[in-house]
mmCIF file of C-alpha atoms in Angstrom:
data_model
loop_
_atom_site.group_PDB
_atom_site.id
_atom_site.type_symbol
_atom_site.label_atom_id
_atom_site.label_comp_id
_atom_site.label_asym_id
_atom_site.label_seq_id
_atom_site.Cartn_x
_atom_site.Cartn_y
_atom_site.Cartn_z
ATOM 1 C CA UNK W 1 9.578 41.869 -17.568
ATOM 2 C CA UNK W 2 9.289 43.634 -13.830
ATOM 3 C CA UNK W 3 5.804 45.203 -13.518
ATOM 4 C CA UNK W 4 6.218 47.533 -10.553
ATOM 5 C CA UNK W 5 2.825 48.110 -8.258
ATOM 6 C CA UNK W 6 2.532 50.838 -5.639
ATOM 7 C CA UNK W 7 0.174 48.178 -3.241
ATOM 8 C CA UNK W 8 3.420 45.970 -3.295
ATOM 9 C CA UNK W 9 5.344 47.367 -0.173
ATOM 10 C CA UNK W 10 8.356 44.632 0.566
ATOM 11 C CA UNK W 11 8.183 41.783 -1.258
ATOM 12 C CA UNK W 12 8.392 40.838 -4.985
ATOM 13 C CA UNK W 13 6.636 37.736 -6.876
ATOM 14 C CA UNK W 14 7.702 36.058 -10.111
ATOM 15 C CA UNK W 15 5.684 34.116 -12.404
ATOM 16 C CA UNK W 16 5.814 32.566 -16.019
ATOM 17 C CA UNK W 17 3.298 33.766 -18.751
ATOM 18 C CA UNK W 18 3.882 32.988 -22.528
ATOM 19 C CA UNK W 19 4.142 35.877 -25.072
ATOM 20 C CA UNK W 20 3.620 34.436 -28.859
ATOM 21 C CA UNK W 21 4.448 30.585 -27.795
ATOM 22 C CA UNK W 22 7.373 31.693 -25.643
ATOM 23 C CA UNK W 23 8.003 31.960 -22.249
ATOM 24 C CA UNK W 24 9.102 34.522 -20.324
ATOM 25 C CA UNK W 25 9.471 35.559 -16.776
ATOM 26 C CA UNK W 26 6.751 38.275 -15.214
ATOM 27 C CA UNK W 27 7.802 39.983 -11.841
ATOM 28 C CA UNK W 28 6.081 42.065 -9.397
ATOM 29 C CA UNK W 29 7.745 44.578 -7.567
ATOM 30 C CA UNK W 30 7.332 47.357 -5.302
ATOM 31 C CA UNK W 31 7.299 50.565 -6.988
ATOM 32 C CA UNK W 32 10.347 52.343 -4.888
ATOM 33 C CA UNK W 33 12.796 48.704 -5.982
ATOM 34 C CA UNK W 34 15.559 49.640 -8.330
ATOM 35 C CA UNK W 35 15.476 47.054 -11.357
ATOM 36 C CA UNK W 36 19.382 46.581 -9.711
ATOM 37 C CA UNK W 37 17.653 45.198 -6.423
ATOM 38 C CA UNK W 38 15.326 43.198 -8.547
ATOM 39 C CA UNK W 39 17.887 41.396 -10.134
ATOM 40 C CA UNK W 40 19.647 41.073 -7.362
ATOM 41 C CA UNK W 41 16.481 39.107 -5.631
ATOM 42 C CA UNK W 42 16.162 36.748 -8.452
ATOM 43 C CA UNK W 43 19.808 35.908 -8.227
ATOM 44 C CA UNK W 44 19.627 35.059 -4.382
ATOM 45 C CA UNK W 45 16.410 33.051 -5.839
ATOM 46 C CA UNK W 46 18.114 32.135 -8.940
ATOM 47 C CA UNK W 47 17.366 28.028 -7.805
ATOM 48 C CA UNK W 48 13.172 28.484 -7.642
ATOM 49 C CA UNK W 49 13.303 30.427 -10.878
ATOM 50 C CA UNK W 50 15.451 28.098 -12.887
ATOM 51 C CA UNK W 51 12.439 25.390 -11.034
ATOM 52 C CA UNK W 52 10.139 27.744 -12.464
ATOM 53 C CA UNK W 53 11.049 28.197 -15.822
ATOM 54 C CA UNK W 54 12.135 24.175 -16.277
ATOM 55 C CA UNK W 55 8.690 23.275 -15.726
ATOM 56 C CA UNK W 56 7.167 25.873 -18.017
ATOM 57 C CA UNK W 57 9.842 24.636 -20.753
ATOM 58 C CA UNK W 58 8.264 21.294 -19.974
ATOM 59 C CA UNK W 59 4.841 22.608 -19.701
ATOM 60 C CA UNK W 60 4.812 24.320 -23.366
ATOM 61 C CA UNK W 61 6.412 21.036 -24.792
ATOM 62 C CA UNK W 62 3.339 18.983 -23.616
ATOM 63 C CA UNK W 63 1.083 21.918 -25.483
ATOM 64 C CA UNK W 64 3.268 21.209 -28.482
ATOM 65 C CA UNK W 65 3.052 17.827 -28.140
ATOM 66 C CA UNK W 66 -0.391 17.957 -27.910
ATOM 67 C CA UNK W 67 -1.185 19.628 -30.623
ATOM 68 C CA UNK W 68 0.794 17.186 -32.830
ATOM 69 C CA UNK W 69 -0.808 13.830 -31.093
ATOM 70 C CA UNK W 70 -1.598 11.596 -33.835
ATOM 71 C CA UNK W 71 -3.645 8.981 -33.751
ATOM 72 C CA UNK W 72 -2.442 5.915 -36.204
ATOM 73 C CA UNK W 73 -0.520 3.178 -35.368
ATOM 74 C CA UNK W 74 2.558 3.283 -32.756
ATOM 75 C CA UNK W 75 0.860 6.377 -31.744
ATOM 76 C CA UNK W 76 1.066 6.367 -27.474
ATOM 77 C CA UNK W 77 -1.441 6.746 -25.092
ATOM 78 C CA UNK W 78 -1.566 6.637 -21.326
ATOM 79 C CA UNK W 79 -4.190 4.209 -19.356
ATOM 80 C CA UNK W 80 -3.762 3.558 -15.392
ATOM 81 C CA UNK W 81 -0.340 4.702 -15.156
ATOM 82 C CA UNK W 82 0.732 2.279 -17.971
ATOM 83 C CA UNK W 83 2.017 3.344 -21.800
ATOM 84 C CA UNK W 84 -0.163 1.331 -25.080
ATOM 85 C CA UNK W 85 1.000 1.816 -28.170
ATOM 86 C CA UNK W 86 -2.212 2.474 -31.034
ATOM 87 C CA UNK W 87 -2.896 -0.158 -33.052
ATOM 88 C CA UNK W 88 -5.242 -0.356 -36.161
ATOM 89 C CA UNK W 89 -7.355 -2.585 -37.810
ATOM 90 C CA UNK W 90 -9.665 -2.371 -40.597
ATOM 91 C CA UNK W 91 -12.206 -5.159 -40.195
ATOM 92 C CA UNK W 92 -15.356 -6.722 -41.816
ATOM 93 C CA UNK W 93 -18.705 -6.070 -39.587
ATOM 94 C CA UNK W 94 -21.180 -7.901 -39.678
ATOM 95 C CA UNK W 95 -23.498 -4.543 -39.935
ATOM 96 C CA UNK W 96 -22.518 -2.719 -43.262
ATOM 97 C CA UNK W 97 -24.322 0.053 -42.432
ATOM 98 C CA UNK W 98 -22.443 0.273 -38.908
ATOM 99 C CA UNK W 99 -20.025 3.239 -38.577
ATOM 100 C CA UNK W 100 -18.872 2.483 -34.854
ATOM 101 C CA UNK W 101 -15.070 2.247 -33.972
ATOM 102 C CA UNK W 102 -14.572 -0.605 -31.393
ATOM 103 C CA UNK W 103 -11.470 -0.173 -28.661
ATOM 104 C CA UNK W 104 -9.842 -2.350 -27.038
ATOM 105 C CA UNK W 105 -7.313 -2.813 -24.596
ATOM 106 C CA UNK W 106 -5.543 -5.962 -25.610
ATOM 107 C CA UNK W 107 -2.083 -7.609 -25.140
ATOM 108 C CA UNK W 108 -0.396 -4.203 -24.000
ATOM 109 C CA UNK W 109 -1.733 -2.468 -26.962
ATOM 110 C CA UNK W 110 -4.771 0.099 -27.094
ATOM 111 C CA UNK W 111 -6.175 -1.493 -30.576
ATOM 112 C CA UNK W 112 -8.687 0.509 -32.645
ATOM 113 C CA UNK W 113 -11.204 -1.702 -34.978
ATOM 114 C CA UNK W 114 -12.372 0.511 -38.135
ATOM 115 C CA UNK W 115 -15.392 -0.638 -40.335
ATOM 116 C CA UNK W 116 -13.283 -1.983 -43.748
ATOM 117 C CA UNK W 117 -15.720 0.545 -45.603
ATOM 118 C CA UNK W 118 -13.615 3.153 -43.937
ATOM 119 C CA UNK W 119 -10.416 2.553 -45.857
ATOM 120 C CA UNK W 120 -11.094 4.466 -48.345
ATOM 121 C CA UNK W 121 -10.798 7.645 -46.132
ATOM 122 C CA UNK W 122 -7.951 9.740 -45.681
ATOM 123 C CA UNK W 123 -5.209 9.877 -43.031
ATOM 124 C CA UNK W 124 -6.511 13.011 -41.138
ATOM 125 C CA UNK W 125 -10.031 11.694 -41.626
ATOM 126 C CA UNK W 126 -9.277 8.394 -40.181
ATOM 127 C CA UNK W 127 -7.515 10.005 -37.213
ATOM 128 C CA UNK W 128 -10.579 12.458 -36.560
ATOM 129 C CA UNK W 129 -12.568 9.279 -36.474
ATOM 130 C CA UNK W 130 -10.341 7.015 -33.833
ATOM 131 C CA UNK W 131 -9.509 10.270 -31.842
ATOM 132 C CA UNK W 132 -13.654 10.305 -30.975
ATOM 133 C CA UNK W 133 -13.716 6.985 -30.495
ATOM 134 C CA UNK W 134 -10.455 6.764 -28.270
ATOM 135 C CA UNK W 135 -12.224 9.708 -25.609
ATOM 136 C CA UNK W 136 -15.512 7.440 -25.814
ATOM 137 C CA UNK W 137 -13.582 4.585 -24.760
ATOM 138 C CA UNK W 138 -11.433 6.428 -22.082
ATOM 139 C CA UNK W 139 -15.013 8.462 -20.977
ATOM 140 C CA UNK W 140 -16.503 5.132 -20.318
ATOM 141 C CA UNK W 141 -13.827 3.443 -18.496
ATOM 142 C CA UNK W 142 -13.203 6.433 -16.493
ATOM 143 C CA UNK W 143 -17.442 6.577 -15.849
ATOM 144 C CA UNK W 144 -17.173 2.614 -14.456
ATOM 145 C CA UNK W 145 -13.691 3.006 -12.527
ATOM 146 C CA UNK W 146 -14.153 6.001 -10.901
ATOM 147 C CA UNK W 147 -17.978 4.852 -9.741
ATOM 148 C CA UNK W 148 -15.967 1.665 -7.841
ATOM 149 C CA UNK W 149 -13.706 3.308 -5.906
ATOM 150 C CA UNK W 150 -15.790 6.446 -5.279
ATOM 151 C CA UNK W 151 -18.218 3.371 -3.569
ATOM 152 C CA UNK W 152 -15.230 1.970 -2.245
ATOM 153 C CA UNK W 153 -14.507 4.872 -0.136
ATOM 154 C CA UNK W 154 -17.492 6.430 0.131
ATOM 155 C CA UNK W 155 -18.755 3.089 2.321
ATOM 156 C CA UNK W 156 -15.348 2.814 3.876
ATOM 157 C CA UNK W 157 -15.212 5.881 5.701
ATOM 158 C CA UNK W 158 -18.927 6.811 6.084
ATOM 159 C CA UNK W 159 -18.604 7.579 9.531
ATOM 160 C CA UNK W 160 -16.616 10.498 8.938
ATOM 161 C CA UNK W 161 -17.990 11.451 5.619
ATOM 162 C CA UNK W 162 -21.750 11.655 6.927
ATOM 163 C CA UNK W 163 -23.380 11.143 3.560
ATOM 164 C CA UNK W 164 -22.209 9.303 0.345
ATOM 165 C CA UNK W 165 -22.726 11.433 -3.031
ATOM 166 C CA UNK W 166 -25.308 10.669 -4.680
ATOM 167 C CA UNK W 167 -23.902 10.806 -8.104
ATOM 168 C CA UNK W 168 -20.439 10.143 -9.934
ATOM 169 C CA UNK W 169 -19.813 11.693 -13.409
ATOM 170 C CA UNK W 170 -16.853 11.283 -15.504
ATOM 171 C CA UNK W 171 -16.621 14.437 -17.408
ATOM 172 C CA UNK W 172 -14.187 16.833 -19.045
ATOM 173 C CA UNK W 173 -12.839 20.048 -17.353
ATOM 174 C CA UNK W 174 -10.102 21.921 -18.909
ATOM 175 C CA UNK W 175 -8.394 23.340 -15.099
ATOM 176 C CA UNK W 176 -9.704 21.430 -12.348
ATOM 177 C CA UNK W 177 -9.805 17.541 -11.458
ATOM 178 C CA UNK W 178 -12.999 17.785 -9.981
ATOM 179 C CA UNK W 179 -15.824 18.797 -8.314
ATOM 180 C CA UNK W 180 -18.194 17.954 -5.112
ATOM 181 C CA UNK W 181 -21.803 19.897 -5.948
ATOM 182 C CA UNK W 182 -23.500 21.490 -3.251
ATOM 183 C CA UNK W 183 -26.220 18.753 -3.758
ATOM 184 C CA UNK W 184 -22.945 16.439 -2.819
ATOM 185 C CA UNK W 185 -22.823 15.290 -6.710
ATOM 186 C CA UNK W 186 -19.291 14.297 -7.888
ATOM 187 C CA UNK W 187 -17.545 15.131 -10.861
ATOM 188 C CA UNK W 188 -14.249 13.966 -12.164
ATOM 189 C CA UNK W 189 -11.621 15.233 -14.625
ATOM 190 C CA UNK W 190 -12.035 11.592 -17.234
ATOM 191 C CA UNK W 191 -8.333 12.745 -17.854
ATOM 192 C CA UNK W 192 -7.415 11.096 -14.708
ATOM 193 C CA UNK W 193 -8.073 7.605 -15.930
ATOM 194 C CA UNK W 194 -4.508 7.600 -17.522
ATOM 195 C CA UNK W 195 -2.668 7.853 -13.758
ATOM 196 C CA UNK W 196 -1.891 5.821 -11.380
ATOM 197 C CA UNK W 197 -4.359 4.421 -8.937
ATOM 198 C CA UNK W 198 -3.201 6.133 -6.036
ATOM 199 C CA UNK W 199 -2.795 9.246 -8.160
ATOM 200 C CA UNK W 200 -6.836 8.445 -8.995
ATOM 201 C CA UNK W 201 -7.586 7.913 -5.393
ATOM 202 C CA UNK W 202 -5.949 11.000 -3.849
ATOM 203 C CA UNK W 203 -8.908 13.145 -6.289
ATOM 204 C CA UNK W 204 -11.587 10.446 -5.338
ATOM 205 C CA UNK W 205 -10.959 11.193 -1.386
ATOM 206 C CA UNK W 206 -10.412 14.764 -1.808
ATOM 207 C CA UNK W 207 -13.968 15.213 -3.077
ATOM 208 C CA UNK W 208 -15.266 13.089 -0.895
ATOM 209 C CA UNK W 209 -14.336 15.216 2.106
ATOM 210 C CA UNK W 210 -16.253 17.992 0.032
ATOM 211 C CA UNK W 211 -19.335 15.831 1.347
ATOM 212 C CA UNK W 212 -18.626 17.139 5.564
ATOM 213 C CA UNK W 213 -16.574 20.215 4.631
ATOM 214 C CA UNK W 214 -17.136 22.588 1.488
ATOM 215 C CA UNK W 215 -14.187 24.444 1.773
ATOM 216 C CA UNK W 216 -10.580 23.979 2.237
ATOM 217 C CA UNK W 217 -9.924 24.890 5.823
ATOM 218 C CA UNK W 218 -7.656 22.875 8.105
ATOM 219 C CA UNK W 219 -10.283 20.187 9.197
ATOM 220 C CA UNK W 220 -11.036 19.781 5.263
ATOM 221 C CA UNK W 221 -6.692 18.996 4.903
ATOM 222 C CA UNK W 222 -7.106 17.390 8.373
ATOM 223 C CA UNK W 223 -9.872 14.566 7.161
ATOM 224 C CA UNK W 224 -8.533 14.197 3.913
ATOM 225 C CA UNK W 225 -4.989 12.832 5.726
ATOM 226 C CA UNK W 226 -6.780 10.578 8.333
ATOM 227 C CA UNK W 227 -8.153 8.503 4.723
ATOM 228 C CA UNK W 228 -5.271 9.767 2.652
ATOM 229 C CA UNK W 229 -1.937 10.016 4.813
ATOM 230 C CA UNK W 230 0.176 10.449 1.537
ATOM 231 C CA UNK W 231 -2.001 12.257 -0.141
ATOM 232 C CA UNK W 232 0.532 15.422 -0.163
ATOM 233 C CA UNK W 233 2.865 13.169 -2.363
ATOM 234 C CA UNK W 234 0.272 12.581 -4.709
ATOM 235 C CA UNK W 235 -0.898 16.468 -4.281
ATOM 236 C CA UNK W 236 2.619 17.417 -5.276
ATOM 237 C CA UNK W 237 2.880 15.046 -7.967
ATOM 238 C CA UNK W 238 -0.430 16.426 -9.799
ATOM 239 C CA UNK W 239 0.791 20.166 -9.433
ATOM 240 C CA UNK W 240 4.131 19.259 -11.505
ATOM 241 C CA UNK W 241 2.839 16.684 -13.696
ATOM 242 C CA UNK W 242 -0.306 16.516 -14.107
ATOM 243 C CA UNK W 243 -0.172 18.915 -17.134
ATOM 244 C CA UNK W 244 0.482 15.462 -18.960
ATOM 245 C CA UNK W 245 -2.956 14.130 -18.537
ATOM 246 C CA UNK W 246 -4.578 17.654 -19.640
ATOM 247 C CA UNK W 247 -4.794 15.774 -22.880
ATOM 248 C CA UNK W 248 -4.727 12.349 -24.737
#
């Protein structure tokens, strides 16, 4: 679909939006462009909009995914960069009157522990049930992990952060990895705790450098690379990816 805009005076701009499930490509043109010299754009760019719409296709598959993600046993889950497969267990506690879900990570397998009163539930009420208790388990981890290495750093390079926060929160938000409060408080996407380390790390220090500079400028970039100096691998690696931890 070309959308044509009388502000637009050269150039033309292409995105993806999705129209009942499906994508398609949007583009913004200047109003006096034939549709001929439109096309004729997007076929000299024909190799950043094929980039474009692969990563939607791959983008709407996740959402698809997602919204089939099961929770029983062999379903997969991502922790620290690694793949578990779900496994579950109906067990005798020593509590009747206990409803709690214990999970584990145990020989390569993210293992779910159900109160043996619960077998008597149904499939999609079991799955309810371990879904909860999976995000309490990941919230948690996250919580601990992401308090060690926020220390980690935060003592490291005190001498060019000028403060340390003076909070970490693992929490969930549905576009953003994080946050740095004006109050220097630190938030972080719990989603993250299924990447890679590094991947982890390149958030931690970004919000970090929120502590001397609340912006994005050029000395923000600047002191991010002087702790970071690969953080733009990592940086590109969240922007095309990291649509696969938006969910568990």
């Amino acid at each position: 679909m070309i959308i044509y805009s009388a502000k637009r005076k050269r150039t033309i701009s292409y995105t993806v939006r999705y129209n009942d499930s499906e994508a398609a490509l949007f583009v913004r043109a200047p109003s006096g462009l034939s549709s001929k010299d439109v096309l004729s754009i997007l076929s000299d760019n024909e190799k950043n909009v094929c980039e474009l719409l692969d990563k939607a296709a791959k983008k709407q598959d996740a959402v698809v995914k997602e919204s089939k993600k099961t929770y029983r046993n062999g379903s997969l889950f991502y922790y620290m960069g690694r793949e578990y497969t779900l496994a579950v267990f109906f067990v005798d506690k020593e509590d009747n009157r206990s409803n709690k879900i214990d999970v584990r990570l145990l020989d390569g397998q993210l293992k779910a522990y159900l109160p043996a009163k619960m077998l008597h539930l149904t499939q999609d009420e079991c799955e309810k049930k371990i879904k909860k208790a999976v995000e309490a388990f990941y919230i948690e981890q996250a919580d601990v992990f992401f308090n060690a290495r926020v220390d980690y750093f935060a003592e490291k390079y005190l001498p060019l952060l000028g403060k340390k926060p003076i909070a970490v929160k693992a929490q969930y938000y549905k576009g953003k990895w994080g946050c740095c409060s004006s109050e220097n408080e630190i938030r972080l996407n719990w989603t993250l705790i299924q990447a890679d380390t590094p991947i982890i790390d390149y958030i931690i220090v970004h919000e970090l450098c929120h502590i001397r500079h609340k912006n994005h400028s050029a000395h923000f970039w600047n002191l991010v690379e002087t702790i970071d100096p690969n953080y733009k691998e990592k940086r590109k690696w969240l922007k095309e990816n990291g649509w696969v931890l938006g969910f568990l």
